[in-house]
Amino acid sequence: ISGKYLVVGEGLHFTNNARVFCLDIEQSEKKQVGVKLWSYATRSHVESSPCIANDKVYVGAGADGFYCFALQPDKNGNAQVLWHLDGKDYPDCESSPIAYEGRVYFCLGIDGQAIVCVDENTGKEIWKIKTPYPVFGSPSISNNKLFVGMGYGDIVNDVETLARNLQLKLAKEGKSQEEIRQAIKHLKPVGEIWCIDIKTHTVLWKFSVGDTVLGAVVVDGDYLYFGCRDRHVYCITTEGKLVKKWDAKSPITNSVAVGTKNVYVVTESGHIFGLEKKSLSPVWDVALNSRVISSPAVARGHLYVGTADKGLLCVGQPGGEVKKQIWSGYLGGPGKSGWTDGSLLPMRGEYAWSYSDSSLIHTPPVYLKGAFYIGVNNGESFGLAKLKYDEKTNSIPTIEWFVKSKNQLFISPAAKEDTVFFVDGIIGDKNRALHCVDQKTGKELWKYDVSTGSGEFVISDDKLFITDTSDGLTCLDIGIKDQKREIWKVNTGTLTGVPAFTKDILIAVAGLPQKVVVLDINTGITLWKRPISCKATTGPLFIKGMIWIGDVEGIKSYDILNGDVCYSIKCGRVTMPLVVNNSNIIACVNADKEIILIDAEVGKEIDHISEQRVEGDFPPMLMDSMVLYIAKESIISYDLKSRKSEQWAKIRSSWPGNILTPMIMVNSHIFFATDKEGFICMRPKIK
């Protein structure tokens, strides 16, 4: 990309007429369709990424050699070839060239095996250095030094596969065993980084690694970073001395990305790691559950990477102060659907393990910092259990503590990094209470009476909001873990669902007749309230200045400033809590067990999932591109883009049993409880 121009090639390795395209980005964005300025058909594949410099485009075209185009088309809109180096002399340039101080540098792979420097205006060769291996890595230049990686093997095939394929080919051609042995004896796992003085075109040093280097060598001051097919990330000095290497446990066939503090690497198996630059110690990781050959790019606090199965992904968010983790309540809090860590849904799921002690589990699972919190009811002993869980091994969790209660647990717990909260019993039970326990030890710190209220509650970083009475709402200070303090208590009338909140306000549906009530979050003072004309069936969501509420007719949005109805979507009685994803798509379930998807920004229904109906009383898990929900005898995944449903996993009532809780996702694994197996984990199914 340069200015308004985007240049890209096409074609797989065996394509013999791949084209180079130049698009106008500005016009493409205005028209929402690609606007082509010019294209050119080569006689091979274009796996090289183009380089744009000084109004010229430089790109390799496989067996067709190397091209230089004018960035602008001619007066008839055709590509202008300024010069072309024939593939007979310069075969298999598959890496990205670079232009620097009037010269262009590129590398040659199979049959070429060289690093080449040519004049940027004429294409005349200035120097060419032969190499012992194919050079698929892209060159980098710093302080008049060129750094590049090489070795046997490519993105698709490791060297062992190349040797085996060549052996079969020669055998079919009738070659003798000795001829075959001689032909393949050089094909061994080997790789090197070379440093070349671009002024004298002499090789200054070589650094050997265990396999081929297919990505670029990234220069960061006095250090070089690169990934290798030998499964390691390397940091070496610009003088060729090893500083550190780190085992990624999977081949790396692309370039790493280097940020201010971290190095980012994506493995072939689809795992992203953020490594601290000096120590190469992992600071975070994300499982993509998709094969990756794309190199990552880092910009504005986000990492972008292309995948084989999931398309283009954006991972991360702008840095800053690390926010403390919190699980606010049911499925993560108002509007959440159990998808809280942003991990990707695998194509299929399969049974991994179950944790059961003959107890029934009715509370939705809560997960925070390596531990699940679940309500356990075994007929005689009731309470909350903390299960320690290792995301890396996905082994069966172990119980760390158990807190007994007077009554059974049905309401979702909530958790902060230092404290966990739960309510026991239902309306009518005696001695009901809100319990606050220490996250590490399970010691009860305090409790609060909720005998006459529903006990539904939700938490923020420093406040807890609970329906502790039949007609009101109370706010407790939970900023200090071993102290309870009532901040305010408001008589709102009976609440429908749980309230939603922002930093400044709390929104509730309350009273008979029902009203939308907006309170100041710090004082409990009513800012405004407005009657609802249609009976509400859910608590509120707050999305971009609008309050969304499910009712007996469908779903409506109300203006936060005055309570006026903004949008009304009639989809039938809404029967489950509303959930929303990062794109402000709302999912609701109607009385016919259909899932309705609504774009909250324009107030329109955009999809209707009815082929396989929802089973049970749990809302779907709504991700940015997928929906996962419980149907009859199965769990169904629905692709929001293709609008296709597939069976994600088979769940029979005979085994593992009837599902008792909604699902949550942790590191691409799905968790829920059944009546026969207790607490269950479903892992990604390997094809």
XYZ file of C-alpha atoms in Angstrom:
687
model
C 0.000 0.000 0.000
C 1.194 3.499 -0.826
C -1.160 6.456 -0.515
C -4.349 5.551 -2.326
C -2.754 2.597 -4.139
C -2.986 -1.065 -3.180
C -1.035 -3.596 -5.256
C -1.425 -7.348 -4.853
C -0.682 -10.541 -6.767
C -2.640 -13.789 -7.052
C -2.129 -17.460 -7.792
C -0.994 -20.666 -6.154
C 2.354 -22.298 -6.874
C 1.186 -24.188 -9.972
C -0.741 -21.273 -11.530
C 0.739 -20.158 -14.856
C -1.269 -16.993 -15.576
C -1.540 -15.188 -12.236
C -2.235 -11.466 -12.340
C -0.950 -8.391 -10.545
C -3.677 -5.892 -9.572
C -3.525 -2.227 -8.622
C -6.604 -0.876 -6.786
C -7.676 2.654 -5.870
C -8.326 2.482 -2.102
C -10.115 5.829 -1.869
C -12.588 5.046 -4.642
C -13.021 1.491 -3.365
C -14.024 2.791 0.064
C -16.458 5.310 -1.405
C -18.141 2.762 -3.663
C -17.797 -0.168 -1.237
C -16.449 -2.304 -4.066
C -12.930 -2.812 -5.375
C -12.008 -0.192 -8.002
C -9.255 -1.523 -10.281
C -6.770 0.889 -11.837
C -4.901 -1.763 -13.821
C -3.985 -5.443 -13.922
C -1.329 -7.516 -15.657
C -1.288 -11.251 -16.386
C 2.085 -12.906 -15.793
C 3.114 -16.367 -17.010
C 3.468 -17.864 -13.543
C 2.298 -17.384 -9.948
C 2.681 -14.185 -7.903
C 3.389 -15.330 -4.347
C 5.693 -12.372 -3.762
C 4.314 -9.321 -1.932
C 4.890 -6.204 -4.074
C 7.155 -3.339 -3.050
C 6.097 0.230 -3.962
C 8.772 2.942 -4.189
C 9.253 6.110 -6.242
C 6.000 5.560 -8.199
C 7.112 2.078 -9.215
C 5.963 -1.434 -8.275
C 8.478 -4.273 -7.891
C 7.240 -7.855 -7.638
C 8.386 -11.417 -8.236
C 6.387 -13.718 -10.504
C 7.726 -17.208 -9.827
C 9.026 -18.888 -12.979
C 8.257 -15.719 -14.970
C 11.013 -13.771 -13.268
C 10.851 -10.283 -11.796
C 8.776 -7.234 -12.852
C 8.867 -3.481 -12.470
C 5.592 -1.640 -13.228
C 4.706 2.029 -13.236
C 2.321 2.735 -10.378
C 0.060 4.715 -12.702
C -1.675 3.060 -15.683
C -1.184 4.366 -19.212
C -3.793 6.608 -20.853
C -5.826 3.541 -21.833
C -5.890 2.148 -18.294
C -3.347 -0.600 -18.958
C -0.385 -1.655 -16.839
C 2.975 -0.188 -17.838
C 5.867 -2.675 -17.633
C 9.007 -0.590 -17.155
C 11.355 -3.574 -17.145
C 11.263 -7.351 -16.747
C 13.946 -9.851 -15.755
C 13.383 -13.218 -17.421
C 12.637 -16.211 -15.229
C 15.340 -18.252 -16.957
C 17.944 -16.062 -15.293
C 16.015 -15.043 -12.173
C 13.646 -17.897 -11.269
C 11.328 -18.266 -8.291
C 11.272 -14.933 -6.486
C 8.570 -15.674 -3.907
C 9.617 -13.340 -1.099
C 9.021 -9.601 -0.798
C 11.598 -7.355 -2.525
C 12.772 -4.083 -0.984
C 13.881 -0.834 -2.639
C 16.670 1.180 -1.012
C 18.749 4.118 -2.281
C 18.160 3.505 -5.977
C 18.505 -0.262 -5.835
C 16.120 -3.202 -5.520
C 16.993 -6.313 -3.519
C 15.229 -9.653 -3.923
C 15.826 -13.347 -3.292
C 15.477 -16.488 -5.400
C 14.154 -19.852 -4.251
C 14.228 -23.205 -6.023
C 16.564 -23.287 -9.062
C 17.656 -19.703 -8.328
C 19.196 -19.905 -4.857
C 20.603 -16.391 -4.732
C 20.344 -12.878 -3.323
C 20.177 -10.241 -6.063
C 20.700 -6.465 -6.284
C 19.553 -4.545 -9.402
C 19.182 -0.930 -10.488
C 15.662 0.310 -9.652
C 15.256 2.233 -12.941
C 16.700 -0.247 -15.449
C 16.704 -3.644 -13.748
C 20.383 -4.031 -14.586
C 22.093 -6.487 -12.252
C 24.570 -4.838 -9.876
C 25.501 -7.959 -7.932
C 24.279 -11.475 -7.263
C 25.360 -13.791 -4.441
C 24.721 -17.513 -4.824
C 23.467 -19.393 -1.757
C 23.590 -23.103 -0.867
C 19.849 -23.182 -0.156
C 16.644 -21.699 -1.588
C 15.997 -18.215 -0.176
C 12.293 -17.802 0.584
C 12.847 -15.300 3.399
C 12.342 -11.603 2.656
C 15.398 -9.338 3.001
C 15.727 -6.516 5.557
C 18.219 -3.636 5.451
C 19.667 -1.551 8.286
C 22.893 0.493 8.386
C 23.882 -0.730 4.908
C 23.578 -4.343 6.008
C 21.145 -6.808 4.476
C 19.763 -9.603 6.652
C 17.943 -12.615 5.215
C 17.001 -16.189 6.145
C 17.141 -19.343 4.027
C 17.056 -23.147 4.112
C 15.372 -26.243 2.681
C 11.601 -26.478 2.929
C 8.749 -24.119 2.179
C 5.500 -22.934 3.755
C 3.631 -26.109 2.784
C 6.351 -28.770 2.980
C 9.072 -29.365 5.523
C 12.363 -30.786 4.242
C 11.408 -34.364 5.128
C 8.288 -34.084 2.963
C 10.315 -32.567 0.121
C 12.775 -35.469 0.289
C 9.992 -38.045 0.337
C 8.192 -36.425 -2.615
C 11.416 -36.278 -4.641
C 12.165 -39.905 -3.786
C 8.744 -41.014 -5.083
C 9.103 -38.897 -8.224
C 12.518 -40.326 -9.084
C 11.349 -43.880 -8.370
C 8.467 -43.432 -10.826
C 10.990 -42.199 -13.393
C 12.917 -45.462 -12.981
C 15.967 -44.075 -11.212
C 18.193 -46.490 -9.295
C 18.383 -46.508 -5.500
C 21.872 -45.017 -5.670
C 20.714 -42.215 -7.979
C 17.827 -41.469 -5.633
C 20.123 -41.480 -2.601
C 22.514 -39.041 -4.251
C 19.630 -36.771 -5.311
C 18.109 -36.430 -1.847
C 21.149 -36.650 0.441
C 21.444 -32.851 0.689
C 17.804 -32.439 1.794
C 18.205 -32.152 5.550
C 16.788 -29.761 8.157
C 19.069 -26.761 7.883
C 18.725 -23.000 7.940
C 20.879 -19.893 8.091
C 20.707 -16.138 8.555
C 23.124 -14.178 6.392
C 24.401 -10.636 6.888
C 25.640 -8.937 3.695
C 27.380 -5.582 3.269
C 25.319 -4.009 0.470
C 28.140 -1.652 -0.540
C 30.774 -4.357 -1.039
C 28.302 -7.264 -1.457
C 30.387 -9.422 0.861
C 28.959 -11.860 3.387
C 29.916 -10.543 6.838
C 28.606 -13.453 8.908
C 26.286 -16.469 8.934
C 24.138 -17.752 11.802
C 23.025 -21.401 11.677
C 19.629 -22.616 12.940
C 17.887 -25.988 13.013
C 15.615 -25.554 9.988
C 14.608 -23.123 7.272
C 13.707 -19.482 7.930
C 10.768 -18.476 5.737
C 9.857 -15.077 7.174
C 11.673 -11.774 7.261
C 14.391 -11.003 9.779
C 13.035 -8.069 11.806
C 15.579 -5.417 12.796
C 15.008 -3.634 16.113
C 17.964 -1.428 17.015
C 20.936 -3.696 17.673
C 18.851 -6.860 17.673
C 17.344 -9.177 15.077
C 14.194 -11.260 15.630
C 12.936 -14.131 13.491
C 10.968 -17.365 13.640
C 12.132 -20.714 12.311
C 10.641 -23.987 11.155
C 12.580 -25.609 14.010
C 9.803 -24.230 16.300
C 11.912 -21.507 17.864
C 11.844 -17.717 18.001
C 15.353 -16.256 17.939
C 16.859 -13.005 19.122
C 20.416 -12.372 17.897
C 22.568 -9.264 17.682
C 23.256 -7.454 14.418
C 26.747 -8.970 14.747
C 25.323 -12.510 14.592
C 25.559 -13.486 18.276
C 22.744 -15.428 19.956
C 20.950 -13.505 22.709
C 17.957 -15.742 23.391
C 15.720 -18.333 21.789
C 12.269 -19.576 22.815
C 10.489 -22.843 22.015
C 7.025 -22.229 20.520
C 6.263 -25.987 20.285
C 5.118 -25.567 16.661
C 6.822 -24.580 13.378
C 6.952 -20.872 12.537
C 6.655 -20.300 8.795
C 6.046 -16.544 8.730
C 7.540 -13.295 9.976
C 7.359 -12.146 13.571
C 6.108 -8.655 14.447
C 8.005 -6.447 16.883
C 6.307 -3.800 19.005
C 7.565 -1.374 21.618
C 7.793 -3.961 24.391
C 6.878 -7.312 22.883
C 7.593 -9.662 19.992
C 4.509 -11.280 18.459
C 4.657 -14.666 16.780
C 1.977 -16.836 15.180
C 2.727 -20.540 14.935
C 1.725 -22.816 12.083
C -0.757 -24.542 14.404
C -2.569 -21.252 15.001
C -1.329 -19.943 18.341
C -0.405 -16.295 18.920
C 2.239 -15.531 21.523
C 3.310 -12.174 22.870
C 6.913 -12.398 24.116
C 8.769 -9.826 26.188
C 11.530 -8.546 23.889
C 14.554 -8.924 26.149
C 13.763 -12.254 27.787
C 11.464 -13.792 25.136
C 9.231 -14.786 28.044
C 5.530 -15.248 27.139
C 3.304 -12.477 28.479
C 0.080 -13.561 26.749
C -1.197 -16.064 24.220
C -4.323 -16.655 22.144
C -5.437 -19.913 20.512
C -6.877 -19.270 17.031
C -7.796 -22.912 16.344
C -6.932 -22.451 12.686
C -3.828 -23.113 10.610
C -1.878 -19.921 9.949
C 0.709 -19.079 7.289
C 0.086 -15.323 7.306
C 2.526 -13.007 9.055
C 1.044 -10.865 11.844
C 0.928 -7.069 11.699
C 0.766 -4.829 14.772
C -0.830 -1.371 14.779
C -2.665 0.823 17.317
C -2.634 -1.773 20.042
C -4.066 -4.539 17.864
C -2.602 -7.538 16.079
C -3.946 -8.530 12.648
C -3.430 -11.945 11.082
C -4.929 -14.005 8.273
C -5.992 -17.605 8.919
C -6.898 -20.620 6.806
C -10.347 -21.161 8.363
C -11.320 -17.954 10.178
C -10.418 -15.259 7.643
C -8.724 -12.045 8.763
C -8.650 -11.661 12.545
C -7.985 -8.701 14.824
C -6.659 -9.605 18.267
C -5.966 -7.419 21.300
C -6.751 -3.900 22.334
C -4.805 -0.694 23.005
C -2.429 -1.024 25.910
C -2.524 0.894 29.155
C -3.243 0.062 32.746
C -4.111 -3.616 33.115
C -7.781 -3.831 34.023
C -8.633 -6.078 36.925
C -10.619 -9.135 35.943
C -14.239 -9.413 37.000
C -17.193 -11.730 36.338
C -20.158 -9.433 36.965
C -22.925 -12.010 37.192
C -25.048 -14.253 34.964
C -22.830 -15.319 32.006
C -20.460 -12.442 32.751
C -22.973 -9.666 33.425
C -25.805 -7.791 31.650
C -25.682 -8.466 27.907
C -22.924 -11.066 28.201
C -23.448 -14.561 26.832
C -20.612 -16.580 28.376
C -18.135 -15.537 25.665
C -15.906 -13.319 27.745
C -12.301 -14.141 26.798
C -12.679 -13.528 23.050
C -11.324 -16.958 22.096
C -12.423 -18.517 18.824
C -15.052 -21.192 18.439
C -13.526 -24.355 16.922
C -15.224 -26.000 13.946
C -16.458 -28.938 16.041
C -16.473 -29.933 19.683
C -16.111 -33.226 21.478
C -16.365 -34.487 25.050
C -13.157 -33.951 27.042
C -13.963 -34.623 30.691
C -16.537 -34.270 33.437
C -16.250 -33.304 37.083
C -18.954 -34.959 39.170
C -19.490 -35.860 42.795
C -23.128 -36.966 42.340
C -24.271 -33.373 42.852
C -26.627 -31.364 40.710
C -25.332 -28.030 39.442
C -27.939 -25.372 38.661
C -25.861 -22.184 38.718
C -24.235 -20.945 35.509
C -20.460 -21.524 35.669
C -18.271 -18.582 36.628
C -14.635 -18.437 35.471
C -11.899 -16.101 36.641
C -8.101 -16.400 36.659
C -7.761 -20.166 36.406
C -10.735 -21.169 38.544
C -14.388 -22.120 38.093
C -17.002 -21.278 40.720
C -20.114 -23.476 40.707
C -23.055 -23.995 43.012
C -23.250 -27.596 44.239
C -26.484 -29.227 45.485
C -26.156 -32.855 46.550
C -29.373 -33.237 48.537
C -27.870 -32.786 51.979
C -24.996 -30.350 51.552
C -25.323 -27.114 49.595
C -22.767 -24.473 48.761
C -20.220 -22.954 46.410
C -17.168 -24.843 45.119
C -13.960 -23.423 43.675
C -12.420 -25.689 41.045
C -8.796 -25.004 40.078
C -8.266 -25.353 36.311
C -5.182 -25.382 34.057
C -6.018 -23.904 30.631
C -2.815 -25.243 29.059
C -3.324 -28.908 29.930
C -7.149 -28.857 30.103
C -6.976 -31.518 32.785
C -9.937 -32.255 35.065
C -10.110 -29.463 37.658
C -9.480 -30.087 41.331
C -11.533 -28.704 44.193
C -9.726 -25.989 46.133
C -12.441 -25.098 48.630
C -16.139 -25.547 49.358
C -18.336 -23.064 51.266
C -21.519 -24.473 52.771
C -24.836 -22.612 52.649
C -28.241 -23.009 54.314
C -30.082 -23.443 51.019
C -29.481 -24.721 47.498
C -27.852 -22.464 44.903
C -29.675 -21.413 41.724
C -28.528 -17.808 41.152
C -25.277 -17.152 39.272
C -22.299 -16.278 41.486
C -20.054 -13.308 40.661
C -16.326 -12.904 41.196
C -13.541 -10.352 41.507
C -9.834 -11.063 41.800
C -9.998 -11.068 45.604
C -13.613 -11.958 46.445
C -16.468 -14.193 45.293
C -20.186 -13.547 45.877
C -23.172 -15.896 45.878
C -26.794 -16.002 47.054
C -28.398 -19.187 48.352
C -32.045 -20.215 48.072
C -35.110 -18.831 46.321
C -38.027 -16.699 47.525
C -39.745 -18.566 50.354
C -36.622 -20.256 51.715
C -35.508 -19.336 55.223
C -32.193 -17.770 56.239
C -31.272 -16.711 52.717
C -28.217 -14.498 52.361
C -25.737 -12.881 50.033
C -22.323 -14.308 50.919
C -18.929 -12.676 50.335
C -15.984 -15.094 50.541
C -12.238 -14.785 50.109
C -11.200 -15.945 46.651
C -8.037 -17.689 47.848
C -9.249 -19.427 50.992
C -13.035 -19.602 50.714
C -13.336 -17.972 54.147
C -16.645 -16.149 54.560
C -15.920 -12.441 55.002
C -19.491 -11.255 55.503
C -23.105 -11.950 54.569
C -26.181 -9.830 53.894
C -29.835 -10.774 54.381
C -31.962 -11.191 51.225
C -34.865 -13.177 52.656
C -37.682 -11.222 50.958
C -36.097 -10.426 47.598
C -35.297 -12.473 44.503
C -31.602 -12.230 45.351
C -30.597 -11.499 41.757
C -27.479 -9.355 41.743
C -24.703 -7.920 39.592
C -21.347 -6.372 40.489
C -18.978 -3.689 39.214
C -15.391 -3.128 40.365
C -16.482 -1.502 43.619
C -20.272 -1.869 43.889
C -22.837 -4.657 44.169
C -26.489 -4.153 43.184
C -28.993 -6.639 44.588
C -32.773 -7.109 44.757
C -32.726 -7.865 48.458
C -36.369 -6.933 49.068
C -39.575 -7.632 47.167
C -39.898 -4.057 45.958
C -36.453 -2.539 45.937
C -32.795 -2.439 45.083
C -29.762 -1.989 47.317
C -26.230 -0.870 46.438
C -23.369 -2.213 48.571
C -19.770 -1.007 48.655
C -17.462 -3.950 47.789
C -14.313 -1.899 47.244
C -12.761 -3.251 50.452
C -13.107 -7.015 50.538
C -13.629 -7.615 54.254
C -16.061 -4.749 54.829
C -19.701 -4.431 53.815
C -21.286 -1.001 53.622
C -24.707 -0.058 52.357
C -24.382 2.909 49.993
C -28.063 3.373 49.148
C -31.405 1.571 49.148
C -34.218 2.492 46.742
C -37.867 1.431 46.639
C -38.276 0.917 42.892
C -40.969 -1.739 42.908
C -40.402 -5.318 41.768
C -37.541 -5.590 39.273
C -37.741 -7.451 35.969
C -34.375 -9.080 35.271
C -31.151 -7.540 36.529
C -30.245 -3.870 36.062
C -27.647 -2.612 33.609
C -25.113 0.023 34.565
C -22.411 2.352 33.301
C -19.828 4.345 35.216
C -22.448 6.971 36.105
C -25.948 5.504 35.913
C -27.935 2.378 36.702
C -30.893 1.341 34.531
C -33.681 -0.937 35.732
C -37.103 -2.176 34.666
C -39.247 -2.019 37.782
C -42.677 -1.584 39.343
C -46.291 -2.329 38.479
C -47.174 -0.860 36.087
C -43.658 -1.294 34.748
C -41.337 1.637 34.221
C -37.845 2.263 32.918
C -35.983 3.766 35.856
C -32.619 5.531 35.554
C -30.713 6.127 38.807
C -27.534 7.970 39.696
C -25.161 5.089 40.420
C -23.442 6.791 43.373
C -26.491 8.132 45.230
C -29.460 6.077 44.023
C -31.326 9.288 43.179
C -33.883 8.811 40.394
C -32.820 10.789 37.311
C -35.941 9.898 35.348
C -38.541 7.182 34.952
C -40.930 6.441 32.145
C -43.875 3.987 31.939
C -43.583 1.084 29.495
C -46.644 0.548 27.322
C -45.888 -3.132 26.674
C -45.115 -5.666 29.410
C -41.357 -6.193 29.696
C -39.972 -9.719 29.986
C -36.242 -8.978 30.331
C -33.894 -6.650 32.106
C -32.347 -3.766 30.124
C -29.252 -3.451 27.949
C -27.537 -0.114 27.368
C -25.962 0.306 23.921
C -24.764 3.614 22.480
C -27.299 5.913 24.119
C -30.226 3.521 23.878
C -31.892 1.198 26.378
C -33.000 -2.135 24.886
C -35.715 -4.205 26.587
C -37.446 -7.439 25.573
C -41.229 -7.543 25.985
C -44.309 -9.585 25.075
C -44.299 -8.216 21.503
C -40.578 -8.324 20.748
C -37.794 -5.889 21.575
C -37.773 -2.095 21.862
C -35.156 0.595 22.363
C -35.657 3.740 24.435
C -33.733 7.015 24.295
C -31.524 7.369 27.372
C -32.261 11.109 27.595
C -36.056 11.043 27.718
C -37.278 7.452 27.487
C -38.922 7.840 24.070
C -39.213 4.677 21.957
C -36.596 4.731 19.187
C -36.949 1.298 17.567
C -39.512 -1.482 17.854
C -38.926 -4.942 16.400
C -41.945 -7.231 16.657
C -40.622 -10.768 16.784
C -42.896 -12.307 19.401
C -42.586 -12.608 23.165
C -38.945 -12.532 24.313
C -38.391 -15.331 26.812
C -34.694 -15.169 27.740
C -32.168 -12.461 28.707
C -30.880 -10.303 25.849
C -27.244 -10.747 24.807
C -25.041 -8.536 22.637
C -21.647 -8.916 20.924
C -18.797 -6.501 20.220
C -20.429 -5.399 16.954
C -23.600 -4.351 18.800
C -25.615 -7.228 17.394
C -28.341 -8.270 19.848
C -29.679 -11.815 20.071
C -33.035 -12.616 21.645
C -35.081 -15.818 21.847
C -38.852 -15.719 21.317
C -41.643 -17.986 22.559
C -41.285 -20.168 19.459
C -37.656 -20.833 20.472
C -36.307 -18.904 17.479
C -33.209 -16.709 17.709
C -33.680 -13.175 16.380
C -30.589 -11.098 15.570
C -30.887 -7.306 15.592
C -28.415 -4.619 14.562
C -28.651 -2.224 17.508
C -27.054 0.645 15.600
C -29.797 0.788 12.953
C -32.606 -0.922 14.860
C -33.316 -3.628 12.292
C -33.697 -7.386 12.347
C -30.823 -8.856 10.343
C -31.275 -12.594 10.817
C -33.735 -15.183 12.051
C -32.513 -18.613 13.174
C -35.391 -21.071 13.138
C -34.216 -24.203 11.312
C -33.203 -25.841 14.591
C -34.977 -24.360 17.610
C -33.490 -23.496 20.973
C -33.947 -26.144 23.653
C -34.188 -25.177 27.321
C -34.206 -21.750 28.917
C -30.702 -20.508 28.200
C -29.741 -17.656 25.847
C -27.357 -18.402 22.975
C -23.652 -17.685 23.159
C -23.212 -14.753 20.787
C -19.749 -14.159 19.343
C -18.626 -11.654 16.729
C -19.100 -14.073 13.831
C -20.793 -17.121 15.352
C -23.761 -18.160 17.482
C -23.639 -21.277 19.654
C -26.822 -22.598 21.231
C -28.446 -25.658 22.757
C -30.930 -27.478 20.523
C -32.621 -30.856 20.755
C -29.993 -33.534 21.471
C -27.203 -31.295 20.176
C -25.262 -28.055 20.345
C -25.603 -25.995 17.154
C -23.183 -23.458 15.689
C -24.460 -20.777 13.336
C -22.194 -18.709 11.088
C -23.367 -15.084 10.960
C -21.712 -14.537 7.574
C -22.708 -17.645 5.635
C -25.970 -18.030 7.596
C -25.435 -21.754 7.848
C -26.097 -23.991 10.845
C -24.041 -27.048 11.718
C -24.078 -29.546 14.526
C -21.185 -28.523 16.764
C -21.538 -31.473 19.136
C -24.000 -34.268 19.895
C -25.518 -34.088 23.383
C -27.963 -36.899 24.167
C -30.283 -37.002 27.167
C -29.025 -40.565 27.749
C -25.406 -39.325 27.837
C -23.932 -37.020 28.908
C -27.412 -35.995 30.046
C -29.842 -33.087 30.030
C -28.140 -29.710 30.131
C -28.834 -27.832 33.386
C -26.898 -24.588 32.866
C -26.022 -22.172 30.078
C -22.642 -22.556 28.367
C -19.506 -20.496 28.822
C -16.296 -20.522 26.750
C -12.738 -20.505 28.077
C -9.788 -20.730 25.675
C -11.998 -22.207 22.912
C -13.374 -24.899 25.260
C -17.076 -25.026 26.178
C -18.275 -25.678 29.743
C -21.734 -26.480 31.178
C -23.433 -28.907 33.570
C -25.737 -31.894 32.961
C -27.877 -34.034 35.231
C -25.845 -37.215 34.588
C -22.212 -36.108 34.342
C -22.075 -32.940 36.409
C -19.678 -30.229 35.196
C -18.557 -30.935 31.602
C -15.814 -29.687 29.276
C -16.094 -29.893 25.478
C -12.770 -29.445 23.673
C -11.995 -28.594 20.022
C -12.431 -31.695 17.901
C -9.343 -32.558 15.899
C -10.116 -33.679 12.354
